XYZ file of C-alpha atoms in Angstrom:
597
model
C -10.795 -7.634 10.801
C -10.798 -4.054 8.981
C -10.508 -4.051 5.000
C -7.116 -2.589 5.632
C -5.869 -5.725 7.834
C -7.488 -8.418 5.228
C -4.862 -11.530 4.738
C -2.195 -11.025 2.033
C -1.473 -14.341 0.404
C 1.488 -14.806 -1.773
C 1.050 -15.325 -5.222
C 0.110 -18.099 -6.851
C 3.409 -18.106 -9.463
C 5.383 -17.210 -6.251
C 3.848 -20.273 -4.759
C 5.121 -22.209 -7.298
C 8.159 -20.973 -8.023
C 8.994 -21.720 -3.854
C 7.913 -25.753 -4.642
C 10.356 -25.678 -7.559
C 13.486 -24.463 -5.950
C 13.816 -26.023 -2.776
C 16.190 -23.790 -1.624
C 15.459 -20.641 0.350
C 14.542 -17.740 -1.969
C 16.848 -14.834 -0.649
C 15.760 -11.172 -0.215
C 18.077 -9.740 -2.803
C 16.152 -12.365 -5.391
C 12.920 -10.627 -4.384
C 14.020 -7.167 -4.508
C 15.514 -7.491 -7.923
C 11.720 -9.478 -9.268
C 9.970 -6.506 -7.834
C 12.191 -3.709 -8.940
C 11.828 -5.783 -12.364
C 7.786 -6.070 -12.727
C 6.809 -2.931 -11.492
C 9.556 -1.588 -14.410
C 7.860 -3.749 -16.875
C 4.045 -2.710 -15.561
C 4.699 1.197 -15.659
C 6.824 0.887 -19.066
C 2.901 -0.436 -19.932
C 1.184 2.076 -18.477
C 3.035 4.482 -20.438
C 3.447 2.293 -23.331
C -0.764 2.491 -23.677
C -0.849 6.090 -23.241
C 1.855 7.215 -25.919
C -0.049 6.314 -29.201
C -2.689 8.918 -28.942
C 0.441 11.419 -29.824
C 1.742 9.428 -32.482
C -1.573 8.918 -34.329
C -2.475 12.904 -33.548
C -0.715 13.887 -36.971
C -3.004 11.175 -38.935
C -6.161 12.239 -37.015
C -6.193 16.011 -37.340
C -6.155 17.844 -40.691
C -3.265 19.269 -41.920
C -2.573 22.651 -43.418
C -0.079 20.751 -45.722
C -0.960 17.997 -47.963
C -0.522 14.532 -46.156
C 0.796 12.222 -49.523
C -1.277 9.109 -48.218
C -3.602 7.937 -45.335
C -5.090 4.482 -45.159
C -9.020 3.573 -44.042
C -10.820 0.387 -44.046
C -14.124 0.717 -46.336
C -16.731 2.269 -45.167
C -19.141 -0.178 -47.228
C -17.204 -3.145 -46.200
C -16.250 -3.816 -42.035
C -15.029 -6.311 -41.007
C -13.358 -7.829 -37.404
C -10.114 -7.665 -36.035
C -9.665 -11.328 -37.252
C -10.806 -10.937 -40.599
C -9.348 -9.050 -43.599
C -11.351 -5.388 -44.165
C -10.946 -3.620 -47.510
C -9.170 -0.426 -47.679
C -9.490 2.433 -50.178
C -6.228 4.014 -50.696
C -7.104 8.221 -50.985
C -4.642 10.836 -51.399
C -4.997 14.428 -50.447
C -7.689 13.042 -47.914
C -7.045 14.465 -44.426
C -7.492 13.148 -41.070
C -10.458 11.182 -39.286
C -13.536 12.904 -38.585
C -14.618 14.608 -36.271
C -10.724 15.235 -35.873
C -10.640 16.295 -39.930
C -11.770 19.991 -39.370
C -10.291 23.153 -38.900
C -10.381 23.210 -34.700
C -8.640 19.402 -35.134
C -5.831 20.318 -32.860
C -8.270 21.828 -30.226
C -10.369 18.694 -30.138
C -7.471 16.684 -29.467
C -5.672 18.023 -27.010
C -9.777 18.455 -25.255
C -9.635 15.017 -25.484
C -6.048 14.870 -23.846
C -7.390 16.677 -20.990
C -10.964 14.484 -20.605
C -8.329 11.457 -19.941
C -5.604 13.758 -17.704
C -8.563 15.179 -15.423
C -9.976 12.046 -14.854
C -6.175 10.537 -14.457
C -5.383 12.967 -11.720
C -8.784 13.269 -9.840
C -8.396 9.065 -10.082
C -5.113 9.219 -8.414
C -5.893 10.931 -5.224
C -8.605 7.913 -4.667
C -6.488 5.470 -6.232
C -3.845 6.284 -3.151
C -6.183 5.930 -0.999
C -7.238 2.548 -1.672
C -3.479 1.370 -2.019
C -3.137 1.958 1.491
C -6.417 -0.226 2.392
C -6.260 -2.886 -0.319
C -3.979 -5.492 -1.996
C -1.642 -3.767 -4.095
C -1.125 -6.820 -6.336
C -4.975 -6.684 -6.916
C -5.078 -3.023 -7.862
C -2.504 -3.093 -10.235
C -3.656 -6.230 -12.029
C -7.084 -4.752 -12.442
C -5.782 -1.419 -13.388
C -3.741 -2.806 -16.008
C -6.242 -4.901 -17.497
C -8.583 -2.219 -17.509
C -6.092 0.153 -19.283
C -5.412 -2.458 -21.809
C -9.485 -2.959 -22.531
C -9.915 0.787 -23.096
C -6.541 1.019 -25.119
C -8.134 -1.397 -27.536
C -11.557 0.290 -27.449
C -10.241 3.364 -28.749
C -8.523 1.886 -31.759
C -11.396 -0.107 -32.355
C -13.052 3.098 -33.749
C -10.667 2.168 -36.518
C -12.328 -0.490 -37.794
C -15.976 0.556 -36.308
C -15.899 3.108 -38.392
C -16.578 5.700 -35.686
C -16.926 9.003 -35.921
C -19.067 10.174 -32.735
C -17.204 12.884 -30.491
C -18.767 11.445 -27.498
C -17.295 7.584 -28.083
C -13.379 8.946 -28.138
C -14.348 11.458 -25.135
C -16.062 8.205 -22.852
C -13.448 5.624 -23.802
C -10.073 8.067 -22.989
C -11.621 9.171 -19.527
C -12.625 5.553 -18.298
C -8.892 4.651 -19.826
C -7.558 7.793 -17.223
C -9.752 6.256 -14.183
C -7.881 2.564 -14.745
C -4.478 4.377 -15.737
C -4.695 6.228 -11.920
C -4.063 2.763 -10.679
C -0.603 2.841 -11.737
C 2.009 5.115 -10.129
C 0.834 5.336 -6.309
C 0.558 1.139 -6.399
C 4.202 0.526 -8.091
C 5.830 3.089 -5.926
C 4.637 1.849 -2.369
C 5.147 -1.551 -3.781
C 9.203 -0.363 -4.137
C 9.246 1.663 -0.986
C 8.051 -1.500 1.095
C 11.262 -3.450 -0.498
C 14.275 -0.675 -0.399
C 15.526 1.755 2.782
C 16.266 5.470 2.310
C 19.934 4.264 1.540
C 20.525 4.906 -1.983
C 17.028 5.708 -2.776
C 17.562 8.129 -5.143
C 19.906 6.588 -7.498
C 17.723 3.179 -7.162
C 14.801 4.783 -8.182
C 16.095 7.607 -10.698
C 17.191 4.694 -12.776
C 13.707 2.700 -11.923
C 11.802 5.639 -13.085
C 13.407 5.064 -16.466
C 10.513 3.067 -17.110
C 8.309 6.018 -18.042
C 10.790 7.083 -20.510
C 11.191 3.595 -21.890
C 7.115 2.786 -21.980
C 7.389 6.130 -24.169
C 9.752 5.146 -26.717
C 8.444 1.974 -26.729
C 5.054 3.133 -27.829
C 6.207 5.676 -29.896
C 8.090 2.691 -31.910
C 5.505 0.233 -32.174
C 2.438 2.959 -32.624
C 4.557 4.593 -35.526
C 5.644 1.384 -37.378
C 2.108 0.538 -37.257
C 0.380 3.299 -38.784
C 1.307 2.229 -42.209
C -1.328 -0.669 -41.356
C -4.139 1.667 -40.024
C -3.670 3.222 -37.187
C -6.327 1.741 -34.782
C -3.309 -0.951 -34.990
C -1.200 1.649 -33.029
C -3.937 1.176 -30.083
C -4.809 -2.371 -30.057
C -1.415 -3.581 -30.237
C 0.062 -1.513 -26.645
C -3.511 -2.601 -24.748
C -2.898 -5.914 -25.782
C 0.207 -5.603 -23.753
C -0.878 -3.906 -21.476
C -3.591 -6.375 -19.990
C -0.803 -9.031 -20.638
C 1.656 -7.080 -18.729
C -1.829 -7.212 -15.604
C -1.590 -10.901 -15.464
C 1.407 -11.430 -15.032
C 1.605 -9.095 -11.987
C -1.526 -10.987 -10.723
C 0.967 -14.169 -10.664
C 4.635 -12.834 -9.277
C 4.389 -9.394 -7.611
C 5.132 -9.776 -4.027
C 3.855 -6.223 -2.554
C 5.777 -6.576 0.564
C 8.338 -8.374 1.896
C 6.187 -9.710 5.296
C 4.609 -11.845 2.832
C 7.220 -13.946 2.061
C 8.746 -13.604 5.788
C 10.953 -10.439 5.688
C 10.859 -7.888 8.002
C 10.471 -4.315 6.172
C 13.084 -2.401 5.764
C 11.329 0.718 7.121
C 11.285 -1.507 10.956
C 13.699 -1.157 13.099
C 15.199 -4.618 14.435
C 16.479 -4.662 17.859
C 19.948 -6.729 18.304
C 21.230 -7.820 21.619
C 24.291 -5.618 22.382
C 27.037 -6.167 25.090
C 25.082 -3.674 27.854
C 21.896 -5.501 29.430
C 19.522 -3.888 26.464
C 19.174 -4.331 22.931
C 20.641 -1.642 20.434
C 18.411 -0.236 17.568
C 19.764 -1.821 14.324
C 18.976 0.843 11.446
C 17.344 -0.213 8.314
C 17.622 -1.717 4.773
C 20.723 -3.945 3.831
C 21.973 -4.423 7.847
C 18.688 -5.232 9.549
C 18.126 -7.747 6.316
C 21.523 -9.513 7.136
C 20.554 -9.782 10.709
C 17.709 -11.802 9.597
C 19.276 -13.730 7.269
C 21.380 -14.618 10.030
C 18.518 -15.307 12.450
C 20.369 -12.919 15.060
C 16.645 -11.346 15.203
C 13.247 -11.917 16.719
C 12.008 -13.619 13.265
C 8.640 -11.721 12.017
C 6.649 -14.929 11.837
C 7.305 -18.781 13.599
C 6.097 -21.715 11.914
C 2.947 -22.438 12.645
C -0.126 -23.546 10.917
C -3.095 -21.669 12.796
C -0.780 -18.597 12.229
C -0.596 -19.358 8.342
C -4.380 -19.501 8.042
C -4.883 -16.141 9.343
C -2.197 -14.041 8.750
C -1.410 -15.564 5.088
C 2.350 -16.303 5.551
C 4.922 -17.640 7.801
C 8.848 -18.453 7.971
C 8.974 -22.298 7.468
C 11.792 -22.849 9.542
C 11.916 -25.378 12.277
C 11.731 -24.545 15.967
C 12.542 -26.543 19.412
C 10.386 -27.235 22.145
C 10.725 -24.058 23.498
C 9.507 -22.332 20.089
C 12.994 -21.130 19.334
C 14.459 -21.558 15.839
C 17.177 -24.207 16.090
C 20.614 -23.330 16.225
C 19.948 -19.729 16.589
C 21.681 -17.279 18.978
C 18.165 -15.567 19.699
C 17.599 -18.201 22.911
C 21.127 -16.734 24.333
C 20.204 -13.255 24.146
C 16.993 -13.338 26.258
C 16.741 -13.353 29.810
C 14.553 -15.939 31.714
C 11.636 -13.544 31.876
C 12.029 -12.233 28.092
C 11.933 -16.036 26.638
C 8.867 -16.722 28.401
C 7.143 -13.764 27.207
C 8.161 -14.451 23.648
C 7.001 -17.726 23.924
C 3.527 -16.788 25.670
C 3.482 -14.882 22.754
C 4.149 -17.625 20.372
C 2.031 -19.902 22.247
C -0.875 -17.155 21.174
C -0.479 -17.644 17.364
C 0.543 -14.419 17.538
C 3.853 -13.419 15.568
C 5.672 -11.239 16.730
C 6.662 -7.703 15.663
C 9.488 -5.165 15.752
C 7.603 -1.794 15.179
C 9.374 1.428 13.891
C 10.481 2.773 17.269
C 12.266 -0.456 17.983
C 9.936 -2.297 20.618
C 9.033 -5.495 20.301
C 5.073 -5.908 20.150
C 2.356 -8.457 19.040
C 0.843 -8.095 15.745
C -2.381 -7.360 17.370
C -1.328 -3.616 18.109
C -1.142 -3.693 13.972
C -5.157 -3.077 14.135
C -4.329 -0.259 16.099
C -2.445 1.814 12.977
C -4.866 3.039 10.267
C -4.173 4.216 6.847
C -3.728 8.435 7.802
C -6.140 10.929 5.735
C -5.850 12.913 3.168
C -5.486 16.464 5.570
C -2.951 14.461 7.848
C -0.678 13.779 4.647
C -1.228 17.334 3.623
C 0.295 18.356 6.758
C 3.280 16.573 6.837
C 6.074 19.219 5.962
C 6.916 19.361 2.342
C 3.992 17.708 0.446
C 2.399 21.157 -1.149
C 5.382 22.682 -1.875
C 6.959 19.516 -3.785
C 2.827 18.763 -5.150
C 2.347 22.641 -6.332
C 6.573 22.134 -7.853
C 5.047 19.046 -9.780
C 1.972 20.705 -10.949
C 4.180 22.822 -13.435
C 7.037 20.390 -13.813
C 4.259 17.822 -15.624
C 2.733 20.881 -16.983
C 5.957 21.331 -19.127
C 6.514 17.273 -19.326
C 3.451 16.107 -20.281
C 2.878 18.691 -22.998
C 6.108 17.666 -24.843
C 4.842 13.566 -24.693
C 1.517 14.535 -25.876
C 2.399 17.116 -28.818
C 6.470 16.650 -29.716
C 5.604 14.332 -32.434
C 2.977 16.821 -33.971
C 5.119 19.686 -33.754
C 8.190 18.068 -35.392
C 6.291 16.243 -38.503
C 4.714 20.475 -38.743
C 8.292 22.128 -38.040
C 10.876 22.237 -40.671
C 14.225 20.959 -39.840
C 17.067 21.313 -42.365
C 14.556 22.652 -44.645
C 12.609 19.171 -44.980
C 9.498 17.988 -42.774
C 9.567 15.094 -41.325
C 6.822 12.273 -41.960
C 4.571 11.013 -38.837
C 6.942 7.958 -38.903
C 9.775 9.823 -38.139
C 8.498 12.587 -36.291
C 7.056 9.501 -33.897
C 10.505 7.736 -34.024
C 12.846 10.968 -33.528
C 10.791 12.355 -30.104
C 11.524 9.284 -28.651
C 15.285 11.408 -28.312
C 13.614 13.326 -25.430
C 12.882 10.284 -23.133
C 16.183 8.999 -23.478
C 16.984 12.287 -22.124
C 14.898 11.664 -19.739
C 16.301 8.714 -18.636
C 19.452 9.932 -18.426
C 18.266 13.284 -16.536
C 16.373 11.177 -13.978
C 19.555 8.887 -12.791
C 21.798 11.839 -12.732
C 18.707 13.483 -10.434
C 18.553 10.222 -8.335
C 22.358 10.189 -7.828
C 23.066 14.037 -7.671
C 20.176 14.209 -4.931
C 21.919 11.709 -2.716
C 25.506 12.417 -3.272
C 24.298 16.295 -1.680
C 21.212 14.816 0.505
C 19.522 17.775 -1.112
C 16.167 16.438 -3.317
C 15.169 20.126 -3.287
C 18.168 21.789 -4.136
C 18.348 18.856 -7.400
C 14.659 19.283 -8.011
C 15.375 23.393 -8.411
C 18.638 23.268 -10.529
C 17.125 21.108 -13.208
C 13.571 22.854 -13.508
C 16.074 26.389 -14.345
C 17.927 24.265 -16.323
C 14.913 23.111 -18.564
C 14.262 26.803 -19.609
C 17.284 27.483 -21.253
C 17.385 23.953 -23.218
C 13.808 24.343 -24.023
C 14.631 28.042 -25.387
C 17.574 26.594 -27.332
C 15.676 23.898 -28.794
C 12.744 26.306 -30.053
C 15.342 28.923 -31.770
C 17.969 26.033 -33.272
C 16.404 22.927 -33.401
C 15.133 23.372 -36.631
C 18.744 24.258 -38.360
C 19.649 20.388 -38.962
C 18.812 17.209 -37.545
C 21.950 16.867 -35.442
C 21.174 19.884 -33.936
C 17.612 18.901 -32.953
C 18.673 15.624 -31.713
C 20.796 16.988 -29.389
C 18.562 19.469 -28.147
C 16.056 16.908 -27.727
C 18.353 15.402 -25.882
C 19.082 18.051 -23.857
C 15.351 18.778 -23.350
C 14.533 15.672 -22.066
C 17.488 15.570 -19.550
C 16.136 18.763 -17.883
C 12.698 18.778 -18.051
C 12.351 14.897 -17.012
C 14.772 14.864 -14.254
C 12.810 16.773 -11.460
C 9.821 14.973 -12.391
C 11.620 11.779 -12.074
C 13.340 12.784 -8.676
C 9.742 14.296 -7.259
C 7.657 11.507 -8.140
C 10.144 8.354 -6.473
C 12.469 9.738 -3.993
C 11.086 12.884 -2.765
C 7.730 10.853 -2.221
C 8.636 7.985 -0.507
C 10.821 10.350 1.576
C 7.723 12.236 2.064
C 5.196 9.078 2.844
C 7.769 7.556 5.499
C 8.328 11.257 7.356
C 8.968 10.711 10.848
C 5.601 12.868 11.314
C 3.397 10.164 10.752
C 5.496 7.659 12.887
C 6.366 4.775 10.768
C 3.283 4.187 9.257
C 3.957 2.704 5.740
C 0.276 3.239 5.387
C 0.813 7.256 4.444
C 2.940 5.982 1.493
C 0.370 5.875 -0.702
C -1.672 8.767 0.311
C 1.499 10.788 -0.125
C 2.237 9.454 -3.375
C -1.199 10.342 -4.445
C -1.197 14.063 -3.475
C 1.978 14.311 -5.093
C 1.756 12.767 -8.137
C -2.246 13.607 -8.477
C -2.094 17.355 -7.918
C 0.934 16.993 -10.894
C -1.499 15.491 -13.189
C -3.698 18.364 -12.856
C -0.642 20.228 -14.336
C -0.449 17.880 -17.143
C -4.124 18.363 -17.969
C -3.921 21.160 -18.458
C -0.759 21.877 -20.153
C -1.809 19.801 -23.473
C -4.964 21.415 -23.601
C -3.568 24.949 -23.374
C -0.938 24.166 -26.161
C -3.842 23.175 -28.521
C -5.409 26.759 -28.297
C -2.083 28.252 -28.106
C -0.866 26.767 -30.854
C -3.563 27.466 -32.948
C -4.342 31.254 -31.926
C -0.548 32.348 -31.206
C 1.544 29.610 -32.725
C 4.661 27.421 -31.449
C 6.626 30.575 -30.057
C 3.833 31.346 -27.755
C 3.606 27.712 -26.576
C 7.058 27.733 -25.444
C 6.504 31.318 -23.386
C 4.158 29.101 -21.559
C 6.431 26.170 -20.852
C 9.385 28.957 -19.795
C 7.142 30.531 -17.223
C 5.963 27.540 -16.196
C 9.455 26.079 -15.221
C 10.248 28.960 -13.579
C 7.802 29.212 -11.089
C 8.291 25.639 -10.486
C 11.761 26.079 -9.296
C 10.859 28.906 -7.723
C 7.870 26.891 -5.704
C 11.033 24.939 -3.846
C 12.853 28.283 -2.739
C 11.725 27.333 0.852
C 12.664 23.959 0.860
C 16.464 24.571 -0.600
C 17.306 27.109 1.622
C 16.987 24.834 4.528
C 18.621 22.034 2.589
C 22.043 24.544 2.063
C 21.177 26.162 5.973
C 21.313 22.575 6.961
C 24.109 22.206 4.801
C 26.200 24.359 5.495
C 25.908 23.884 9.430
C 27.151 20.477 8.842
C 30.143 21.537 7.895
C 31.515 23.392 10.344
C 34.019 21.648 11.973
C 33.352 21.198 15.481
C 35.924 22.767 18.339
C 38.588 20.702 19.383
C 38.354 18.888 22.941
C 41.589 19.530 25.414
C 42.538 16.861 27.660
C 40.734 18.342 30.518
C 37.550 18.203 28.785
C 37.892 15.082 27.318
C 39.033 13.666 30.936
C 35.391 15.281 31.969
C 33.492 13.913 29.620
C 35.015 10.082 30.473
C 34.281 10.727 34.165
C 30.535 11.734 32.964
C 29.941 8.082 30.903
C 31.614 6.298 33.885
C-alpha cells in the first residue's frame, strides 16, 4: 500500500471519548469539534507569529527618546526558571544588532527570511497533506512553531546579539509555520459541502484575526517583563495547542464512519434505478437513517486494515438490521454487495454516484502541482492573493511600529498601546471576512466579492493615512475600516474560493487536489507578503510613510484588477440566469408529456 493509502486510525482522545459516551457520537458533534480545533490551532499559528511586530518598536532604535527599556545583566544570566538581574537604563535604545541606524531594514529582512521560507514551505507542505496524515502534520508543525517561537525569545535571556541566530531561528520557524493553513483547510473541506461554504468559513477564518489580537495582547502586556517573555509565552501555546490536535482532530469523517460530504450517495427511487442524492446535510441524514449503502460493515479483518469501521450489527446476510437497504436491492444487487462484504472489502459510493469497492481507491493519486495549475481559476485567484497579502501582511507586521512613531491627537502612543490599539484592524478583519463569506454566497459570485473589497481597501487605506492621525476616534474607526477591506478578500480567497477551487469538477472528485490547491493559492500569496514587509522597511526609511501607502494603493488595485476575467463571467453568468424563460402553451406542454411518456 502507497504512502498516500497508509491506515488512518482515530485518535487516541477520540478513542476515548467513544468508550465514555456509549451513545453514538453524531456528525453534527464532529463537525462542530473540528470546526472548533482547527479555530483554536490557526488562532496559534498566528498567535506565534504576531509578537515579532509588537516587540519591533523595543528592538529597533528610535529617532525619539524611548523613556525606559528593560535587559537582564549582561554579567549575570540566568535560566528561564531562575530570577536574572536587570539594569534599569534610560535613553538606551533597542537590542543590538537591531540598535543602529538601518534597524528598521534589518527587521523587516528578517520578516522576509521567515515569509520566503513560509511560502516556498507551503507549496511542499500541500503536497504532503494530500499523501500524509493530516493530524500528524499539524501536530508536528505546531510543536515545531512553538520550539522556534521560544528560541527566538530566548535571545532575551542568552544575551544574543549575532545577526545570523535571529535570521536561522525565524526561517526554520517559517518552514514549521507552512504546516498550518493547507492542513486546517482540507481538514474543514473534508467535513462541510459547498452549501454555505462561504459564510461557514468567513466566520472560521476569524481565527487569523483573533490569533492576532491575541498575540498582540499577551506580547504587549509582557514587554514590561522583558520582552523575550512576549515569545516564549505564544510558543508555549503554541506546542500546547500541537498536542492537543495529536489527541481529538478527526481529519475526515471516513474515520469515524461517515461518508464525505463531497460523495455522492445513491438512494433507491420509485423507477428501477437509484437517484443521485447531492451532498452535505441530505446525504448525511440518509446515513443517519441507514437508507444508504453504509461506507464500512462491521467487521474485524476490515478494522485492522482500513483503521475504522461502523460498529453496527448486521444479519446473516451482512445487512444492517432493521434497515430498508435489503428492500431496495434486487436479487442480483444483494449478492454482489454481499460478495463484496464477504471480501473485507467496504464498500464505496464514489463522486459520480457508482457504487465501487475501496480497492479502485488505489487507483486515485494525489494530482501534481501542473494539473492543479490548470484547473481554471487557480493563477488568477493565486496572482489576486499575491498583492492582497502584500497589502495584509504589511499592516500585521508594521501597524504597531507605525502608530507608537505617528502622532495621533498630537500625543504618541507607547509600544503598549500602539500593540493593543492595531489589534482594531483584525477585528475589522473579522468582520470584513464574514460579510465576504456571506456576500459571496448570497450572489454565488467569490470573484465579484473578492474585487469589490480589494477597491474598497484603497480608499479606507487612503483615509486612514490622511485622518487617522487627527484623534483617536478617528483612527479607530479607520482601523476599523481598514481591516474590514483589506482582510475580507484575503479571508474569502484563502477558504472558499480554495476549496471551491481544490474540489473543481476538473479533477473529478478527487479530495486529494485540495491540498495542492490550497498550497498554490495560499503559497504564491505568501510570496506577496514577503515581500511587502520588506519593501516597507526601505520605503519607510528612504521615502517615509506616504510612500509606503502609494505602494499598498497600487498594490490593491492591480489585485482587483487581476479578477477582471473571472467577474465578468460571474455577472455574464449572472445575468443569463435571470432571464425569465418563455412561457410554454398548451400545445407544447401537451408535446413535451407525450415525449416523457
Amino acid at each position: 500500500m502507497s504512502m498516500a493509502l497508509a491506515p488512518r486510525s482515530r485518535p487516541l482522545g477520540i478513542r476515548l471519548v467513544q468508550h465514555l459516551v456509549k451513545s453514538r457520537i453524531s456528525y453534527e458533534t464532529y463537525q462542530a469539534s473540528v470546526l472548533t480545533l482547527t479555530f483554536i490551532a490557526y488562532s496559534l499559528y498566528h498567535l506565534s507569529r504576531k509578537p515579532s511586530s509588537i516587540v519591533k518598536n523595543t528592538l529597533i532604535s528610535l529617532s525619539r527618546e524611548h523613556p525606559f527599556i528593560r535587559r537582564p545583566n549582561a554579567t549575570h544570566l540566568s535560566s528561564l526558571t531562575g530570577h536574572p538581574s536587570y539594569t534599569t537604563t534610560r535613553g538606551l535604545k533597542g537590542w543590538a544588532p537591531f540598535d543602529g541606524d538601518s534597524g528598521a531594514t534589518l527587521m523587516g529582512e528578517i520578516d522576509v527570511a521567515f515569509l520566503a521560507v513560509y511560502a516556498v514551505g507551503t507549496f511542499f507542505a500541500g503536497h504532503l497533506g494530500d499523501r500524509l496524515c493530516l493530524r500528524w502534520i499539524l501536530a508536528v508543525g505546531m510543536v515545531g512553531s512553538g520550539l522556534f517561537t521560544c528560541l527566538f525569545g530566548f535571545a532575551y535571556w542568552w544575551n544574543v546579539h549575532l545577526l545570523a541566530y535571529f535570521f536561522i531561528v525565524q526561517m526554520l520557524l517559517g518552514l514549521f509555520q507552512a504546516t498550518g493553513w493547507p492542513s486546517v483547510v482540507s481538514v474543514v473541506a473534508n467535513w462541510f459541502g459547498k452549501r454555505k461554504r462561504g459564510l461557514i468559513m468567513g466566520v472560521w477564518n476569524a481565527h487569523t484575526s483573533f490569533g492576532n489580537i491575541c498575540g498582540s495582547l499577551i506580547a504587549s502586556s509582557l514587554l514590561e517583563e522583558g520582552w523575550g517573555w512576549a515569545f516564549v509565552v505564544p510558543g508555549m501555546a503554541v506546542m500546547a495547542g500541537g498536542m492537543l490536535i495529536f489527541l481529538f482532530l478527526v481529519v475526515d469523517p471516513s474515520i469515524v464512519g461517515f461518508p464525505s460530504p463531497h460523495t455522492h450517495i445513491m438512494k433507491r427511487g420509485e423507477s428501477s434505478h437509484y437517484n443521485e442524492v447531492g451532498e452535505d446535510e441530505e446525504a448525511q441524514k440518509l446515513h443517519n437513517e441507514k437508507r444508504v449503502l453504509l461506507p464500512f460493515v462491521e467487521n474485524p479483518k476490515m478494522d485492522a486494515k482500513w483503521g475504522s469501521y461502523e460498529e453496527l450489527p448486521t444479519n446473516k446476510d451482512g445487512f444492517h438490521e432493521g434497515s430498508s437497504l435489503e428492500g431496495h436491492l434486487n436479487e442480483g444487487e444483494k449478492g454482489k454487495l454481499v460478495e463484496n462484504i464477504e471480501s473485507d472489502v467496504p464498500l464505496l459510493v464514489n463522486y459520480y454516484g457508482k457504487v465501487e469497492s475501496s480497492k479502485n481507491c488505489e487507483e486515485v493519486h494525489p494530482v501534481g502541482f501542473l494539473e492543479a495549475l490548470a484547473i481554471p481559476g487557480v493563477v488568477p485567484f493565486s496572482l489576486c492573493l499575491f498583492f492582497t497579502k502584500l497589502v495584509a501582511y504589511t499592516f500585521i507586521y508594521w501597524l504597531p511600529f507605525y502608530i507608537s512613531n505617528t502622532e495621533i491627537g498630537g500625543e504618541y502612543m507607547s509600544d503598549e498601546v500602539a500593540g493593543n490599539l492595531s489589534t482594531l484592524f483584525d477585528v475589522g478583519g473579522v468582520l470584513g471576512g464574514a460579510a465576504a463569506g456571506h456576500m459571496s454566497d448570497r450572489l454565488n459570485a467569490r470573484a465579484t466579492t473578492a474585487a469589490f473589497f480589494t477597491w474598497g481597501a484603497i480608499p479606507a487605506m487612503a483615509m486612514y493615512r490622511a485622518f487617522g492621525g487627527g484623534s483617536m476616534c478617528i483612527n479607530v474607526g479607520l482601523l476599523l475600516l481598514s481591516g474590514l477591506f483589506v482582510n475580507a478578500p484575503y479571508s474569502l480567497i484563502t477558504t472558499a474560493v480554495s476549496v471551491d477551487l481544490g474540489t473543481h469538477e476538473r479533477v473529478k472528485g478527487n479530495a486529494r487536489a485540495l491540498a495542492t490547491v490550497a498550497a498554490i493559492i495560499d503559497g504564491t500569496g505568501s510570496l506577496g507578503a514577503a515581500l511587502g514587509p520588506l519593501f516597507t522597511g526601505y520605503i519607510s526609511e528612504a521615502f517615509g510613510w506616504n510612500a509606503v501607502f502609494v505602494m499598498l494603493t497600487i498594490s490593491a488595485f492591480v489585485s482587483g484588477a487581476l479578477l477582471f476575467k473571472q467577474v465578468s463571467l460571474e455577472l455574464k453568468a449572472r445575468s443569463s440566469t435571470q432571464i425569465a424563460p418563455p412561457l410554454q402553451t398548451k400545445n407544447t406542454t401537451k408535446t413535451n408529456m407525450r415525449t416523457h411518456v
